[in-house]
mmCIF file of C-alpha atoms in Angstrom:
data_model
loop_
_atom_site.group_PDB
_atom_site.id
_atom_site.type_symbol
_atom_site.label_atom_id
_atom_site.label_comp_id
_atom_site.label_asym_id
_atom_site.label_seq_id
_atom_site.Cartn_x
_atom_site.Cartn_y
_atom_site.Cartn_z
ATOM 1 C CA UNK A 1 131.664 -80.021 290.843
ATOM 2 C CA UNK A 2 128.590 -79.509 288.468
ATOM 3 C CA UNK A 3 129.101 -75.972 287.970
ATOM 4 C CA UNK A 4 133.009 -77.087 286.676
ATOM 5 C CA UNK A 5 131.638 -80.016 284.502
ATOM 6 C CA UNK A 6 128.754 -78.741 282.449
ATOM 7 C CA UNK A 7 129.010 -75.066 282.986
ATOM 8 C CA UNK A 8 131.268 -72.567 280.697
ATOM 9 C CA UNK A 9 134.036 -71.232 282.695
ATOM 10 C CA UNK A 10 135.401 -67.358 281.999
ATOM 11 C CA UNK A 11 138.124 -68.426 280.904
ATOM 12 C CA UNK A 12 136.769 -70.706 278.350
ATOM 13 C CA UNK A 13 134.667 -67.099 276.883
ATOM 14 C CA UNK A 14 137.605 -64.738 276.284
ATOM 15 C CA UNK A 15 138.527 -66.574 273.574
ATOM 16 C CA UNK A 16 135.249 -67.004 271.334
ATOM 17 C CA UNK A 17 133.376 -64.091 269.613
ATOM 18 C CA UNK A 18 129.292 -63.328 270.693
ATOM 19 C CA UNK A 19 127.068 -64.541 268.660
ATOM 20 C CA UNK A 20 123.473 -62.807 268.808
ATOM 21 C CA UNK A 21 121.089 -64.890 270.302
ATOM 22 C CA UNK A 22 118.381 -66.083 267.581
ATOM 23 C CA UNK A 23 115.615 -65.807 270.610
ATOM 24 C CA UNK A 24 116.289 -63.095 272.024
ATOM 25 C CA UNK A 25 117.916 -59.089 272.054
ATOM 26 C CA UNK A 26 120.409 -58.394 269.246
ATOM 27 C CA UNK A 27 124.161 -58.302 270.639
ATOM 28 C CA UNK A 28 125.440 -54.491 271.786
ATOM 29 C CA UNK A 29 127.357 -53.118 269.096
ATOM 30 C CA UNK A 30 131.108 -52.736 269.095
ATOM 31 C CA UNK A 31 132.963 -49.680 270.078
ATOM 32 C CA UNK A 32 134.519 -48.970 267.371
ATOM 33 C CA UNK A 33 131.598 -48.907 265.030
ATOM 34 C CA UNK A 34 129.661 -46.762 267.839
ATOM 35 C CA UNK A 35 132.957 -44.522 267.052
ATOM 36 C CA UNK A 36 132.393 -44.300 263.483
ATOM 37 C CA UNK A 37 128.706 -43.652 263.695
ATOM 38 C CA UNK A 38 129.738 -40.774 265.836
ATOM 39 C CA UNK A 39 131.919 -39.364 263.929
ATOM 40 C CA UNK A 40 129.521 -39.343 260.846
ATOM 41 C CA UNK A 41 126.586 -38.139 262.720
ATOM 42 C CA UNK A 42 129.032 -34.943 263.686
ATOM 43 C CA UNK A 43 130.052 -33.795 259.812
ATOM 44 C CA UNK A 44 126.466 -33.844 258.649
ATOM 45 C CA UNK A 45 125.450 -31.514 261.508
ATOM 46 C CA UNK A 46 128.186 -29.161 260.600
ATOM 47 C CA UNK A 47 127.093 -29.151 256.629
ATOM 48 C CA UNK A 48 123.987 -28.279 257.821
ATOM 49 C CA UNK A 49 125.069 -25.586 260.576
ATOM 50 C CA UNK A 50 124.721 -21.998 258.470
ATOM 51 C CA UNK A 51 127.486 -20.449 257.768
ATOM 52 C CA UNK A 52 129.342 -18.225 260.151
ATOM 53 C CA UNK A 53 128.566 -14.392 260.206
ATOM 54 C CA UNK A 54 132.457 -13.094 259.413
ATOM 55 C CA UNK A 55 132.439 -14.852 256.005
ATOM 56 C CA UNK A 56 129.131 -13.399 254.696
ATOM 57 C CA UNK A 57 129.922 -10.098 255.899
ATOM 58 C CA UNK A 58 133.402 -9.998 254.102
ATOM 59 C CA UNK A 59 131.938 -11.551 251.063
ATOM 60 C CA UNK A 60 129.634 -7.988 251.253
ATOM 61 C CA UNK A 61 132.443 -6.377 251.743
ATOM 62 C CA UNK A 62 134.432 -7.535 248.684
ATOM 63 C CA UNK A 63 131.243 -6.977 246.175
ATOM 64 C CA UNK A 64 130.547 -3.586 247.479
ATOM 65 C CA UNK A 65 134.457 -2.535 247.060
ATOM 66 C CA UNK A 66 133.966 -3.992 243.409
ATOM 67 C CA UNK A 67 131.234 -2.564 242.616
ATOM 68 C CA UNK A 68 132.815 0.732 243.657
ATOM 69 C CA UNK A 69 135.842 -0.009 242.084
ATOM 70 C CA UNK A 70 133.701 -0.219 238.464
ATOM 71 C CA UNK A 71 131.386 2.706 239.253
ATOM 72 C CA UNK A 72 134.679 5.133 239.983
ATOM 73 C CA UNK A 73 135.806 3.343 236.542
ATOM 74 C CA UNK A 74 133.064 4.359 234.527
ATOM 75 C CA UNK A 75 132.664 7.856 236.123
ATOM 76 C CA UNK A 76 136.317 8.442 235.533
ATOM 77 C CA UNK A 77 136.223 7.783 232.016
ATOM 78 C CA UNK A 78 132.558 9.708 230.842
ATOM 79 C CA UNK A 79 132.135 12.212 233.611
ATOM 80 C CA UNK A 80 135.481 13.603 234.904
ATOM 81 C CA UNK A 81 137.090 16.133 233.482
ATOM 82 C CA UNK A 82 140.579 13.614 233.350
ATOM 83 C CA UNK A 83 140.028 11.955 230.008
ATOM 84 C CA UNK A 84 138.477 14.842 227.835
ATOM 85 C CA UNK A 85 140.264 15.328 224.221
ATOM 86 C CA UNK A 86 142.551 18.104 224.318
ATOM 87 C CA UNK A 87 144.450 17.288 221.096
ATOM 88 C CA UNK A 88 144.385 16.020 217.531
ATOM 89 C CA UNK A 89 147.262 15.262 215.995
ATOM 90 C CA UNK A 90 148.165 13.628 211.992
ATOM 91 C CA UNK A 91 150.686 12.135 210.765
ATOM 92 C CA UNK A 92 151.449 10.509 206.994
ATOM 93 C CA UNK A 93 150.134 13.547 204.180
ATOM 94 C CA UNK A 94 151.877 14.712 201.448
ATOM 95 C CA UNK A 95 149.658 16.898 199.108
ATOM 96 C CA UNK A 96 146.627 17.561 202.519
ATOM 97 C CA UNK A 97 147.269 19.679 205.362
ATOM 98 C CA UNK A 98 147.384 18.915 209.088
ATOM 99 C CA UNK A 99 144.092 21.073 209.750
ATOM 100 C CA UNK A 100 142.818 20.035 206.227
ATOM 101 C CA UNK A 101 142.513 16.212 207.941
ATOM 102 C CA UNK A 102 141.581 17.551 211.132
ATOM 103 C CA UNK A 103 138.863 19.841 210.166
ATOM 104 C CA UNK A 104 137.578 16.660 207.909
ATOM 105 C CA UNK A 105 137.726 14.299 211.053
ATOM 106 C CA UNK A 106 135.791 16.604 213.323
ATOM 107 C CA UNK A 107 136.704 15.513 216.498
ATOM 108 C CA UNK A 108 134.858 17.293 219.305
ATOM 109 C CA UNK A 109 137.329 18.881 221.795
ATOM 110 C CA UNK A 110 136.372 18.132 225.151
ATOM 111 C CA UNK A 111 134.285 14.809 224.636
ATOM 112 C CA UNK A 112 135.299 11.922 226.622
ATOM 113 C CA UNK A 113 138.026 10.207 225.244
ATOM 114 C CA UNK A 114 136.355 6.599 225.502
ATOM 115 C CA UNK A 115 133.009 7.948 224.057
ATOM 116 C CA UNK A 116 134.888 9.038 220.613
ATOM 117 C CA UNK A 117 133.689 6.588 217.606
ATOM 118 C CA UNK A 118 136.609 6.214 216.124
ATOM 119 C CA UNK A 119 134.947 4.656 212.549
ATOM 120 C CA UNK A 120 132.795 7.505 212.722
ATOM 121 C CA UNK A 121 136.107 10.255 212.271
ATOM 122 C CA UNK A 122 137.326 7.611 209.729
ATOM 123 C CA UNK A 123 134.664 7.951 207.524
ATOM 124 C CA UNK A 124 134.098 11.426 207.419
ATOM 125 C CA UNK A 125 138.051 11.991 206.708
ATOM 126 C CA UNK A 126 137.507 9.707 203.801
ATOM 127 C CA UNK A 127 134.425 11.136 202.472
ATOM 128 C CA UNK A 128 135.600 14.860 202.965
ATOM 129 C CA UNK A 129 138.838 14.389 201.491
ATOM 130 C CA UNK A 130 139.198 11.757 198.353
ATOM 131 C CA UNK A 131 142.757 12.105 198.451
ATOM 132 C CA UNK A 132 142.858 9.777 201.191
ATOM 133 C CA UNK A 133 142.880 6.398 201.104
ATOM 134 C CA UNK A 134 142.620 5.312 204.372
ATOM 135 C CA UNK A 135 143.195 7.159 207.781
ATOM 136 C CA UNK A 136 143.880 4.775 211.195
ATOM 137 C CA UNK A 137 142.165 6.513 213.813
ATOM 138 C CA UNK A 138 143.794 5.529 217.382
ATOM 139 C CA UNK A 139 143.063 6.923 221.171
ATOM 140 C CA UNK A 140 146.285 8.380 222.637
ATOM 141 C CA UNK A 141 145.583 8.442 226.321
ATOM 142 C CA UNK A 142 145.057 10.244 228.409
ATOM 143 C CA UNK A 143 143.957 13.126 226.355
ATOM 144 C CA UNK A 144 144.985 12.737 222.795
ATOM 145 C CA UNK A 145 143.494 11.460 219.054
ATOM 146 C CA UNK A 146 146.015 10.141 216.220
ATOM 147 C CA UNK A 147 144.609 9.857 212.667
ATOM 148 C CA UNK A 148 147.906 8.082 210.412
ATOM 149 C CA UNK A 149 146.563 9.213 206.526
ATOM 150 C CA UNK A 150 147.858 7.424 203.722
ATOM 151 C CA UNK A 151 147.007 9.536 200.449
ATOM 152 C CA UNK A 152 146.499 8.213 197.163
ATOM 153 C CA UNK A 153 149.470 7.978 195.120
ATOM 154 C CA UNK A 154 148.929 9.480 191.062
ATOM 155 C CA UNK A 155 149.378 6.720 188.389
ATOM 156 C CA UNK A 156 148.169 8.351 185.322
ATOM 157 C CA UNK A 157 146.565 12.101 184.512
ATOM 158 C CA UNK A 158 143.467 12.828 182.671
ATOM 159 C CA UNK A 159 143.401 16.154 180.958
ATOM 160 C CA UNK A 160 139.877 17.397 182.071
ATOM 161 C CA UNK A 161 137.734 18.124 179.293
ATOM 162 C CA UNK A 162 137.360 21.911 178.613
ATOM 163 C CA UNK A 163 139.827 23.103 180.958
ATOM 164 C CA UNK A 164 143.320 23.353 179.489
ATOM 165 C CA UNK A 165 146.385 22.273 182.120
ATOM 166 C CA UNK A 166 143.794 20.652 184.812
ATOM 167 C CA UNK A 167 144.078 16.976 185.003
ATOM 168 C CA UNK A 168 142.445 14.521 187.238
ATOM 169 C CA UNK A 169 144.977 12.134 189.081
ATOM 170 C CA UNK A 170 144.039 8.315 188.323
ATOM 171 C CA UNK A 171 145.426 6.145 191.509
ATOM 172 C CA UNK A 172 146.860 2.328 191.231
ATOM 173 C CA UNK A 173 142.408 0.896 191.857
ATOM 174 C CA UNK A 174 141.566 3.318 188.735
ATOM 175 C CA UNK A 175 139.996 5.482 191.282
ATOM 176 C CA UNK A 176 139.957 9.189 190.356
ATOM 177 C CA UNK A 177 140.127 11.171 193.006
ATOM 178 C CA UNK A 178 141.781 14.925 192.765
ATOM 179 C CA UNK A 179 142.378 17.378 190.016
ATOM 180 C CA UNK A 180 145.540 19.498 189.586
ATOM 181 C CA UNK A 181 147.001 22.289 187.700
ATOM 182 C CA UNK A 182 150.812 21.431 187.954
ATOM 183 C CA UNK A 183 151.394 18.210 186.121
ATOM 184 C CA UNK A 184 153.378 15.703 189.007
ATOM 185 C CA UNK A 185 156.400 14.673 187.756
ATOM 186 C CA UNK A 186 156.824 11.329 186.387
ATOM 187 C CA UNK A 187 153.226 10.309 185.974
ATOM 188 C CA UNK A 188 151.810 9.524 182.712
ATOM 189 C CA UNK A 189 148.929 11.073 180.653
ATOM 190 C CA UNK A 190 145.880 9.009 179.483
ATOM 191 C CA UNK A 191 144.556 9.910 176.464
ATOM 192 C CA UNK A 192 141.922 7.818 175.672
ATOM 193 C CA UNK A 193 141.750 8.381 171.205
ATOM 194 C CA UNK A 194 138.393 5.761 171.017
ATOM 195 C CA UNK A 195 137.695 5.640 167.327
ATOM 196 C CA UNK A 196 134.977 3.675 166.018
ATOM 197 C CA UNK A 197 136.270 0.029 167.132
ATOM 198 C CA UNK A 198 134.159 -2.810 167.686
ATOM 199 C CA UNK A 199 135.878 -3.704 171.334
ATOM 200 C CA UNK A 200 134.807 -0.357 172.147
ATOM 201 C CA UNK A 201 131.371 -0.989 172.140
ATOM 202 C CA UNK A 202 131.808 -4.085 174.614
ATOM 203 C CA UNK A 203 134.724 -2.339 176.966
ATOM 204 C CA UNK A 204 133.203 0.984 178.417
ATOM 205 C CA UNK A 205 135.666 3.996 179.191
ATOM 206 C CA UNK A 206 135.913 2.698 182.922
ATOM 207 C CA UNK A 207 136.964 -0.365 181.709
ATOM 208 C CA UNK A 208 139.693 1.074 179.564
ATOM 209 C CA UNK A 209 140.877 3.402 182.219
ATOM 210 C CA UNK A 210 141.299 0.383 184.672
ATOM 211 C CA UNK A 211 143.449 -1.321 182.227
ATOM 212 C CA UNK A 212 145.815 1.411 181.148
ATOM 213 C CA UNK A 213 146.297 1.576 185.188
ATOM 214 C CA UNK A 214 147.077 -1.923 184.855
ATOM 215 C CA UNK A 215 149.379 -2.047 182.881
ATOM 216 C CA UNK A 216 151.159 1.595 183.646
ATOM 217 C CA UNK A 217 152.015 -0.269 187.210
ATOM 218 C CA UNK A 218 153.279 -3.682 185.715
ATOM 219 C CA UNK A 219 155.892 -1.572 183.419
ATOM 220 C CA UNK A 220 159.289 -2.097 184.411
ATOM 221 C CA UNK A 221 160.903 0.731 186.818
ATOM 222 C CA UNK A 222 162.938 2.592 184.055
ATOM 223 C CA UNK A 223 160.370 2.012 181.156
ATOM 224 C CA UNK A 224 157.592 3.160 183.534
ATOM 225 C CA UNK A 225 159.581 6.733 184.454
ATOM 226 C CA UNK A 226 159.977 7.135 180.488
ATOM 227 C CA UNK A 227 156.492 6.656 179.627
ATOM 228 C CA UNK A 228 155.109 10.355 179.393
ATOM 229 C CA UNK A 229 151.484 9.124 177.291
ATOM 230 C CA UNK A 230 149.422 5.909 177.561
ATOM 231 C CA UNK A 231 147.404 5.968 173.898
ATOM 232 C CA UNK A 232 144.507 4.051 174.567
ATOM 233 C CA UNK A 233 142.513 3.407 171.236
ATOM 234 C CA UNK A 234 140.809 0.262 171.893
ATOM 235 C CA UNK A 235 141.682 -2.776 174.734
ATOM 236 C CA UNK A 236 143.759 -4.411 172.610
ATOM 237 C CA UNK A 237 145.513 -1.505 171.330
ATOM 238 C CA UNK A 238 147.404 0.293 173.879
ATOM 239 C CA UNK A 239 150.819 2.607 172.957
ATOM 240 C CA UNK A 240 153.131 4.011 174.976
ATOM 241 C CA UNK A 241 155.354 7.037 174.459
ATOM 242 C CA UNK A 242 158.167 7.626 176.132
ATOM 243 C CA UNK A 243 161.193 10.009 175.896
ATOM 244 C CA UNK A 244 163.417 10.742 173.296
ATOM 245 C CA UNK A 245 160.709 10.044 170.505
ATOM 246 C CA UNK A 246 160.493 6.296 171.450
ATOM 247 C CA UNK A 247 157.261 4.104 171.180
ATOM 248 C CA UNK A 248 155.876 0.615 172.402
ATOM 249 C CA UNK A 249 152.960 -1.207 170.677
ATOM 250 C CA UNK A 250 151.593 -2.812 174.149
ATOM 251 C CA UNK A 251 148.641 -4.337 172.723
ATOM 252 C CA UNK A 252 146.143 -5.404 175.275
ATOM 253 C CA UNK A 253 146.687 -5.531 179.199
ATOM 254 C CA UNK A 254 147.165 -9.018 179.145
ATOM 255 C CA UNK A 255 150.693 -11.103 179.582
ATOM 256 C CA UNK A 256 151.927 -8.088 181.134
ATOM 257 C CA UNK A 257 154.615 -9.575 183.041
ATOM 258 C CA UNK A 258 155.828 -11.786 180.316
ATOM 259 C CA UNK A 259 155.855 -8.000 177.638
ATOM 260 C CA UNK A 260 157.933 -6.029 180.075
ATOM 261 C CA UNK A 261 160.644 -9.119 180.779
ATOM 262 C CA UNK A 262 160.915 -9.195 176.754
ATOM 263 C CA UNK A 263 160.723 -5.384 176.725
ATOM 264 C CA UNK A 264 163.693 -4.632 178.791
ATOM 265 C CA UNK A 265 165.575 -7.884 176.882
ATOM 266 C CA UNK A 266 164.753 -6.193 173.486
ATOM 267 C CA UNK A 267 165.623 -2.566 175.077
ATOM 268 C CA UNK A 268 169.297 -4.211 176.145
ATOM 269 C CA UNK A 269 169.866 -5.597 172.907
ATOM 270 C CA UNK A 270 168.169 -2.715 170.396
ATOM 271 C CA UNK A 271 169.252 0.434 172.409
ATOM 272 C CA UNK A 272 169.686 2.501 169.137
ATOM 273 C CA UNK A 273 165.745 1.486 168.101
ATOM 274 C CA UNK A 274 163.095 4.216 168.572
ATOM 275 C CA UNK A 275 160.223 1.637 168.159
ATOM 276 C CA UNK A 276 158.952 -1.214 169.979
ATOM 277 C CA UNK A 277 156.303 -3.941 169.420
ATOM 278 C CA UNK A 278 155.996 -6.688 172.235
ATOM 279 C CA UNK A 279 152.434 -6.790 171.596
ATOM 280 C CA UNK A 280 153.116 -10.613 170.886
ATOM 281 C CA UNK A 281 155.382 -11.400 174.057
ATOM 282 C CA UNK A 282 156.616 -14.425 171.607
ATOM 283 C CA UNK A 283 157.453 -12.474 168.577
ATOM 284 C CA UNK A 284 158.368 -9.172 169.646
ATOM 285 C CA UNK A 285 160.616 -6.418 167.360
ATOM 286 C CA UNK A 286 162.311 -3.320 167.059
ATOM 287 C CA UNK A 287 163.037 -0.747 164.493
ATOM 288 C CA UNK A 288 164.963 2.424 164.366
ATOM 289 C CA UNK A 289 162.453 4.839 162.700
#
């Protein structure tokens, strides 16, 4: 037949793919890309579909319970009555008082706790009171303020001019910072004898006072609860007197470390000898006088 013989039969199609036809309407896509297109067209309507009401409305929800949640913060700490001072309490003195420290720190009862400037009450306890060091102010929740003093410790005494048995306590930074009537015991007097001496003319009394503090705290435990007088009579002539009549030429404030290890070696091997010269750590001596 002529339909069999030139023609394309069915079955002879199944088997080859379409080709578009250069003349004439492009070829129908294929289902599974129609799919795909689909499926693409669908997400980029929902990024673009607003969001849903419930989400917004809790996301107002949470902000608004935060924003309470801060407000009753705040109120709680400057407004209420909960956090007020009620008490001051002080730890750490010695020579001060309790109400001496708290009278200097001035903390006003019933402020609110988080409003108190704690440098503030620092400073005026060490500006009131020069005994003191340093003070550590600290918030004791939910109504309480610490202050931890630590008071000056006395290194030498300076008998105040014109005022028999007063002295001035000197501390370990040459600092003077109290006077007293009843000599401490154990802490040296200064007596500063400056003759006419040319070093005295280039080292002021300040200077001079800093290094007889230098070199009272380098002494060696036991010579250092001996010495009752630091002579100072220029900066490289420094004396110390301790009990029982004895006496060490020092010299100047420097090699301290290396005078007191070869004072307490000559002090082992001399413990008969009243006098002591280490004023020359390398050539030292002793003599019973």
């Amino acid at each position: 037949m002529g339909g069999a013989a030139g023609g394309t039969t069915t079955a002879d199609t199944r088997g080859e793919t379409q080709r578009p036809d250069p003349g004439g309407a492009p070829a129908p896509a294929a289902p599974g890309r129609l799919k795909r297109l689909r499926l693409r067209a669908a997400g980029f309507a929902r990024r673009l579909r607003p969001r849903r009401p419930a989400r917004t409305g809790m996301l107002i929800l949470t902000l608004v319970a935060a924003a309470g949640v801060v407000g009753f913060g705040v109120w709680a700490l400057y407004a209420s009555t909960w956090l007020r001072v009620e008490r001051v309490t002080v730890d750490g003195t010695r020579e001060l008082t309790a109400d001496q420290v708290r009278s200097a720190a001035g903390v006003p009862m019933g402020e609110p706790l988080a409003a108190v400037d704690t440098d503030a009450v620092a400073s005026r306890v060490t500006e009131a009171l020069t005994r003191v060091r340093s003070v550590a102010v600290e918030r004791e929740w939910p109504h309480g303020i610490s202050l931890t003093v630590t008071e000056r410790t006395p290194e030498l005494l300076i008998p105040k001019p014109g005022e028999k048995g007063t002295f001035t306590e000197v501390d370990a930074e040459g600092v003077r910072y109290a006077e007293v009537r009843t000599r401490p015991r154990g802490v040296p007097l200064l007596t500063l004898d400056l003759a006419d001496h040319p070093n005295n003319q280039r080292f002021g009394r300040e200077r001079l006072r800093a290094e007889a503090v230098h070199i009272v705290t380098g002494l060696p435990e036991g010579v250092r609860e001996d010495t009752r007088v630091v002579r100072v009579r220029s900066y490289d002539s420094v004396t110390l007197e301790l009990t029982r009549g004895r006496t060490v030429v020092w010299g100047s404030g420097e090699s301290g470390r290396q005078k007191a290890e070869v004072l307490t070696a000559l002090m082992k091997a001399e413990p008969d000898a009243t006098h002591f010269d280490v004023s020359v750590p390398t050539a030292p001596a002793a003599a019973d006088e």
